[in-house]
């Protein structure tokens, strides 16, 4: 089983939804996030829960989302996938704050600023010039 995990990538997103986002809206967003695993092949799993650690609660986070991908290239495919882009346009505007960590080959990247996350995601995308 441990062999299967080698080369995989785990992404963890800590989030706090904006005040005024209803429980039903949050439920719909979580269902939309979970459904991406059915639409984007390199996305292998999705798990979520409420943030329970004292340290993170003090920072205001309320939810934790974990996704697993087959490879760094799979993450790039996920990021560029139209279903992910559509979902991100619905999900991100509902967040007051977020923190993102990604682990690949035992290295961790952590970003808290949404603009840093966007820059990092763009760096993971393949260069269109390399596609020709």
Coordinates of N, CA and C in Angstrom, one line a residue:
X1 N 0.8 -1.2 0.0 CA 0.0 0.0 0.0 C 0.9 1.3 0.0
X2 N 2.0 1.2 0.8 CA 2.8 2.4 0.8 C 3.5 2.7 -0.5
X3 N 3.7 1.7 -1.3 CA 4.3 1.9 -2.7 C 3.4 2.7 -3.5
X4 N 2.0 2.5 -3.4 CA 1.1 3.3 -4.2 C 1.2 4.8 -3.9
X5 N 1.5 5.1 -2.7 CA 1.6 6.5 -2.3 C 2.8 7.3 -2.9
X6 N 3.8 6.5 -3.2 CA 5.0 7.2 -3.8 C 4.7 7.9 -5.1
X7 N 5.2 9.1 -5.2 CA 5.0 9.9 -6.4 C 3.7 10.6 -6.4
X8 N 2.8 10.3 -5.5 CA 1.5 11.0 -5.4 C 1.7 12.4 -4.8
X9 N 0.7 13.2 -5.0 CA 0.7 14.6 -4.4 C -0.6 14.8 -3.6
X10 N -0.4 15.3 -2.4 CA -1.5 15.6 -1.5 C -1.6 17.1 -1.4
X11 N -2.8 17.7 -1.6 CA -3.0 19.1 -1.4 C -4.0 19.2 -0.2
X12 N -3.6 20.2 0.7 CA -4.5 20.5 1.8 C -4.8 21.9 1.8
X13 N -6.1 22.2 1.9 CA -6.6 23.6 1.9 C -7.4 23.8 3.2
X14 N -6.9 24.8 4.0 CA -7.6 25.2 5.2 C -8.4 26.5 4.7
X15 N -9.7 26.5 5.1 CA -10.5 27.6 4.7 C -11.4 28.1 5.8
X16 N -11.8 29.4 5.6 CA -12.8 30.0 6.4 C -13.8 30.7 5.4
X17 N -15.0 30.3 5.5 CA -16.0 30.9 4.6 C -16.4 32.3 5.1
X18 N -16.8 33.1 4.2 CA -17.2 34.5 4.5 C -18.4 34.5 5.4
X19 N -18.5 35.4 6.3 CA -19.7 35.6 7.1 C -20.9 35.8 6.1
X20 N -22.0 35.2 6.4 CA -23.1 35.3 5.5 C -23.3 34.2 4.5
X21 N -22.3 33.4 4.4 CA -22.4 32.2 3.5 C -23.2 31.2 4.3
X22 N -24.3 30.8 3.8 CA -25.2 29.9 4.5 C -24.7 28.5 4.5
X23 N -25.2 27.7 5.5 CA -24.8 26.3 5.6 C -25.2 25.6 4.3
X24 N -26.3 25.9 3.7 CA -26.7 25.2 2.5 C -25.7 25.6 1.3
X25 N -25.3 26.8 1.3 CA -24.3 27.2 0.2 C -23.0 26.5 0.5
X26 N -22.6 26.4 1.7 CA -21.3 25.7 2.0 C -21.5 24.2 1.6
X27 N -22.6 23.6 2.0 CA -22.8 22.2 1.6 C -22.7 22.0 0.1
X28 N -23.4 22.9 -0.7 CA -23.3 22.9 -2.1 C -21.9 23.0 -2.7
X29 N -21.1 23.9 -2.1 CA -19.7 24.1 -2.5 C -18.9 22.9 -2.2
X30 N -19.1 22.3 -1.1 CA -18.4 21.1 -0.7 C -18.8 19.9 -1.7
X31 N -20.1 19.8 -2.0 CA -20.5 18.8 -2.9 C -19.9 19.0 -4.3
X32 N -19.8 20.3 -4.7 CA -19.2 20.6 -6.0 C -17.7 20.2 -6.0
X33 N -17.0 20.5 -4.9 CA -15.6 20.2 -4.7 C -15.4 18.6 -4.8
X34 N -16.2 17.9 -4.1 CA -16.2 16.5 -4.0 C -16.4 15.9 -5.4
X35 N -17.3 16.5 -6.2 CA -17.7 16.0 -7.5 C -16.5 16.1 -8.5
X36 N -15.6 16.9 -8.3 CA -14.4 17.1 -9.2 C -13.7 15.8 -9.4
X37 N -13.7 14.9 -8.3 CA -13.0 13.6 -8.4 C -13.6 12.8 -9.5
X38 N -14.9 13.0 -9.8 CA -15.6 12.2 -10.9 C -15.3 12.8 -12.3
X39 N -14.9 14.1 -12.3 CA -14.7 14.8 -13.6 C -13.3 14.9 -14.0
X40 N -12.3 14.8 -13.1 CA -10.9 15.1 -13.5 C -10.1 13.8 -13.1
X41 N -9.7 13.1 -14.1 CA -9.1 11.8 -13.9 C -7.9 11.8 -12.9
X42 N -6.9 12.7 -13.0 CA -5.8 12.6 -12.1 C -6.1 12.9 -10.6
X43 N -7.3 13.4 -10.4 CA -7.7 13.6 -9.0 C -8.2 12.3 -8.4
X44 N -7.5 11.7 -7.5 CA -7.7 10.4 -7.0 C -8.6 10.3 -5.8
X45 N -8.6 11.4 -4.9 CA -9.5 11.3 -3.8 C -9.7 12.7 -3.3
X46 N -10.8 12.8 -2.5 CA -11.2 14.1 -1.9 C -11.8 13.8 -0.5
X47 N -11.3 14.5 0.5 CA -11.8 14.3 1.9 C -12.0 15.7 2.5
X48 N -12.9 15.9 3.4 CA -13.0 17.2 4.0 C -13.5 17.0 5.5
X49 N -13.4 18.0 6.2 CA -13.9 18.0 7.6 C -13.8 19.3 8.2
X50 N -14.3 19.5 9.4 CA -14.2 20.8 10.1 C -12.8 20.8 10.8
X51 N -12.3 22.0 10.8 CA -11.0 22.3 11.4 C -11.2 22.2 12.9
X52 N -10.4 21.3 13.6 CA -10.6 21.1 15.0 C -9.4 21.4 15.8
X53 N -8.2 21.7 15.2 CA -7.0 21.9 16.0 C -7.1 23.3 16.6
X54 N -6.6 23.4 17.8 CA -6.7 24.7 18.6 C -5.9 25.8 17.8
X55 N -4.7 25.4 17.3 CA -3.9 26.4 16.6 C -4.6 27.0 15.4
X56 N -5.2 26.2 14.6 CA -5.8 26.7 13.3 C -7.1 27.4 13.6
X57 N -7.8 26.9 14.6 CA -9.1 27.6 15.0 C -8.8 29.0 15.4
X58 N -7.7 29.2 16.1 CA -7.3 30.5 16.6 C -7.0 31.4 15.4
X59 N -6.6 30.8 14.3 CA -6.4 31.6 13.1 C -7.7 31.8 12.3
X60 N -8.7 31.2 12.7 CA -10.0 31.4 12.1 C -10.5 30.3 11.1
X61 N -9.7 29.3 10.8 CA -10.1 28.3 9.8 C -11.2 27.5 10.3
X62 N -12.1 27.1 9.5 CA -13.3 26.3 9.9 C -13.3 25.0 9.2
X63 N -12.7 24.8 8.0 CA -12.8 23.6 7.2 C -11.5 23.2 6.7
X64 N -11.3 21.9 6.5 CA -10.1 21.3 5.9 C -10.5 20.5 4.7
X65 N -9.8 20.7 3.6 CA -10.1 19.9 2.4 C -8.8 19.3 1.9
X66 N -8.8 17.9 1.7 CA -7.6 17.2 1.2 C -7.9 16.5 -0.1
X67 N -7.0 16.8 -1.1 CA -7.2 16.1 -2.4 C -5.9 15.4 -2.6
X68 N -6.0 14.2 -3.3 CA -4.8 13.5 -3.7 C -4.8 13.3 -5.2
X69 N -3.6 13.5 -5.8 CA -3.4 13.4 -7.2 C -2.3 12.3 -7.5
X70 N -2.4 11.8 -8.7 CA -1.4 10.8 -9.1 C 0.0 11.3 -9.3
X71 N 0.2 12.6 -9.6 CA 1.5 13.2 -9.9 C 1.4 14.7 -9.9
X72 N 2.6 15.3 -9.9 CA 2.6 16.8 -10.1 C 2.0 17.2 -11.4
X73 N 2.2 16.4 -12.5 CA 1.6 16.6 -13.8 C 0.1 16.5 -13.7
X74 N -0.4 15.6 -12.9 CA -1.8 15.4 -12.6 C -2.4 16.7 -12.0
X75 N -1.7 17.3 -11.1 CA -2.1 18.5 -10.4 C -2.2 19.6 -11.5
X76 N -1.2 19.7 -12.4 CA -1.3 20.7 -13.4 C -2.5 20.5 -14.3
X77 N -2.8 19.2 -14.6 CA -4.0 18.9 -15.5 C -5.2 19.3 -14.7
X78 N -5.3 19.1 -13.4 CA -6.5 19.5 -12.6 C -6.6 21.0 -12.6
X79 N -5.5 21.7 -12.4 CA -5.6 23.2 -12.3 C -6.1 23.8 -13.6
X80 N -5.7 23.2 -14.7 CA -6.1 23.7 -16.1 C -7.5 23.2 -16.5
X81 N -8.0 22.2 -15.9 CA -9.2 21.6 -16.3 C -10.4 22.6 -16.2
X82 N -11.3 22.6 -17.2 CA -12.4 23.6 -17.2 C -13.3 23.4 -16.0
X83 N -13.5 22.1 -15.6 CA -14.4 21.9 -14.4 C -13.8 22.5 -13.1
X84 N -12.5 22.4 -13.0 CA -11.8 23.0 -11.8 C -11.9 24.5 -11.9
X85 N -11.7 25.1 -13.1 CA -11.7 26.5 -13.3 C -13.1 27.1 -12.9
X86 N -14.1 26.4 -13.4 CA -15.5 26.8 -13.1 C -15.8 26.7 -11.6
X87 N -15.3 25.6 -11.0 CA -15.6 25.4 -9.6 C -14.8 26.5 -8.8
X88 N -13.6 26.8 -9.1 CA -12.8 27.8 -8.4 C -13.5 29.2 -8.5
X89 N -14.1 29.5 -9.6 CA -14.8 30.7 -9.7 C -16.0 30.8 -8.8
X90 N -16.6 29.7 -8.4 CA -17.7 29.7 -7.5 C -17.2 29.6 -6.0
X91 N -16.2 28.8 -5.8 CA -15.7 28.5 -4.5 C -14.9 29.7 -3.8
X92 N -13.9 30.2 -4.5 CA -13.0 31.2 -4.0 C -13.6 32.5 -3.5
X93 N -14.6 33.0 -4.2 CA -15.3 34.2 -3.8 C -16.0 34.1 -2.4
X94 N -16.3 32.9 -2.0 CA -17.0 32.6 -0.8 C -16.1 32.4 0.4
X95 N -14.7 32.5 0.2 CA -13.8 32.3 1.3 C -13.3 33.7 1.8
X96 N -13.2 33.7 3.1 CA -12.7 34.9 3.8 C -11.1 34.7 3.9
X97 N -10.7 33.5 4.2 CA -9.3 33.3 4.2 C -9.0 31.8 3.9
X98 N -7.8 31.5 3.4 CA -7.4 30.2 3.1 C -5.9 30.0 3.2
X99 N -5.5 28.8 3.4 CA -4.1 28.4 3.5 C -4.0 27.1 2.7
X100 N -3.0 27.0 1.9 CA -2.8 25.9 1.0 C -1.5 25.3 1.2
X101 N -1.4 24.0 1.4 CA -0.2 23.2 1.4 C -0.2 22.1 0.4
X102 N 0.9 21.8 -0.2 CA 1.0 20.7 -1.2 C 2.2 19.9 -0.8
X103 N 2.1 18.6 -0.8 CA 3.3 17.8 -0.6 C 3.5 16.8 -1.8
X104 N 4.7 16.9 -2.3 CA 5.1 16.0 -3.3 C 6.5 15.5 -3.1
X105 N 6.8 14.3 -3.2 CA 8.1 13.8 -2.9 C 8.7 14.3 -1.6
X106 N 7.9 14.3 -0.6 CA 8.3 14.6 0.8 C 8.7 16.1 0.9
X107 N 8.3 17.0 0.0 CA 8.5 18.4 0.1 C 7.2 19.1 0.3
X108 N 7.2 20.1 1.1 CA 5.9 20.8 1.4 C 6.0 22.3 0.9
X109 N 5.0 22.7 0.2 CA 4.8 24.1 -0.2 C 3.6 24.6 0.5
X110 N 3.7 25.8 1.2 CA 2.6 26.3 1.9 C 2.4 27.8 1.5
X111 N 1.2 28.2 1.2 CA 0.9 29.5 0.8 C -0.4 29.9 1.6
X112 N -0.4 31.2 2.1 CA -1.6 31.7 2.8 C -2.3 32.8 2.0
X113 N -1.6 33.5 1.2 CA -2.2 34.6 0.5 C -2.8 34.1 -0.8
X114 N -4.1 34.4 -1.1 CA -4.7 33.9 -2.3 C -4.0 34.2 -3.6
X115 N -3.4 35.4 -3.6 CA -2.6 35.7 -4.9 C -1.4 34.9 -5.0
X116 N -0.7 34.5 -3.9 CA 0.4 33.6 -4.0 C 0.0 32.2 -4.5
X117 N -1.2 31.8 -4.0 CA -1.7 30.5 -4.5 C -2.0 30.5 -6.0
X118 N -2.6 31.6 -6.5 CA -2.8 31.7 -7.9 C -1.5 31.7 -8.7
X119 N -0.5 32.4 -8.2 CA 0.8 32.4 -8.9 C 1.4 31.0 -8.9
X120 N 1.3 30.3 -7.8 CA 1.9 29.0 -7.7 C 1.2 28.1 -8.7
X121 N -0.2 28.2 -8.7 CA -0.9 27.3 -9.6 C -0.6 27.6 -11.1
X122 N -0.3 28.8 -11.4 CA 0.0 29.2 -12.8 C 1.4 28.6 -13.1
X123 N 2.3 28.6 -12.1 CA 3.6 28.0 -12.4 C 3.6 26.5 -12.6
X124 N 2.6 25.8 -12.1 CA 2.4 24.4 -12.3 C 1.8 24.0 -13.7
X125 N 1.2 25.0 -14.3 CA 0.6 24.8 -15.6 C 1.7 24.6 -16.6
X126 N 1.5 23.7 -17.6 CA 2.5 23.6 -18.6 C 2.5 24.8 -19.5
X127 N 3.6 25.1 -20.0 CA 3.8 26.3 -20.9 C 3.1 26.0 -22.2
X128 N 2.2 26.8 -22.7 CA 1.4 26.5 -23.9 C 2.4 26.4 -25.1
X129 N 3.6 27.0 -25.1 CA 4.6 26.9 -26.1 C 5.1 25.5 -26.2
X130 N 5.1 24.8 -25.1 CA 5.6 23.4 -25.0 C 4.6 22.4 -25.6
X131 N 3.4 22.8 -25.8 CA 2.3 22.0 -26.2 C 2.3 21.8 -27.8
X132 N 3.0 22.6 -28.5 CA 2.9 22.5 -30.0 C 3.8 21.5 -30.6

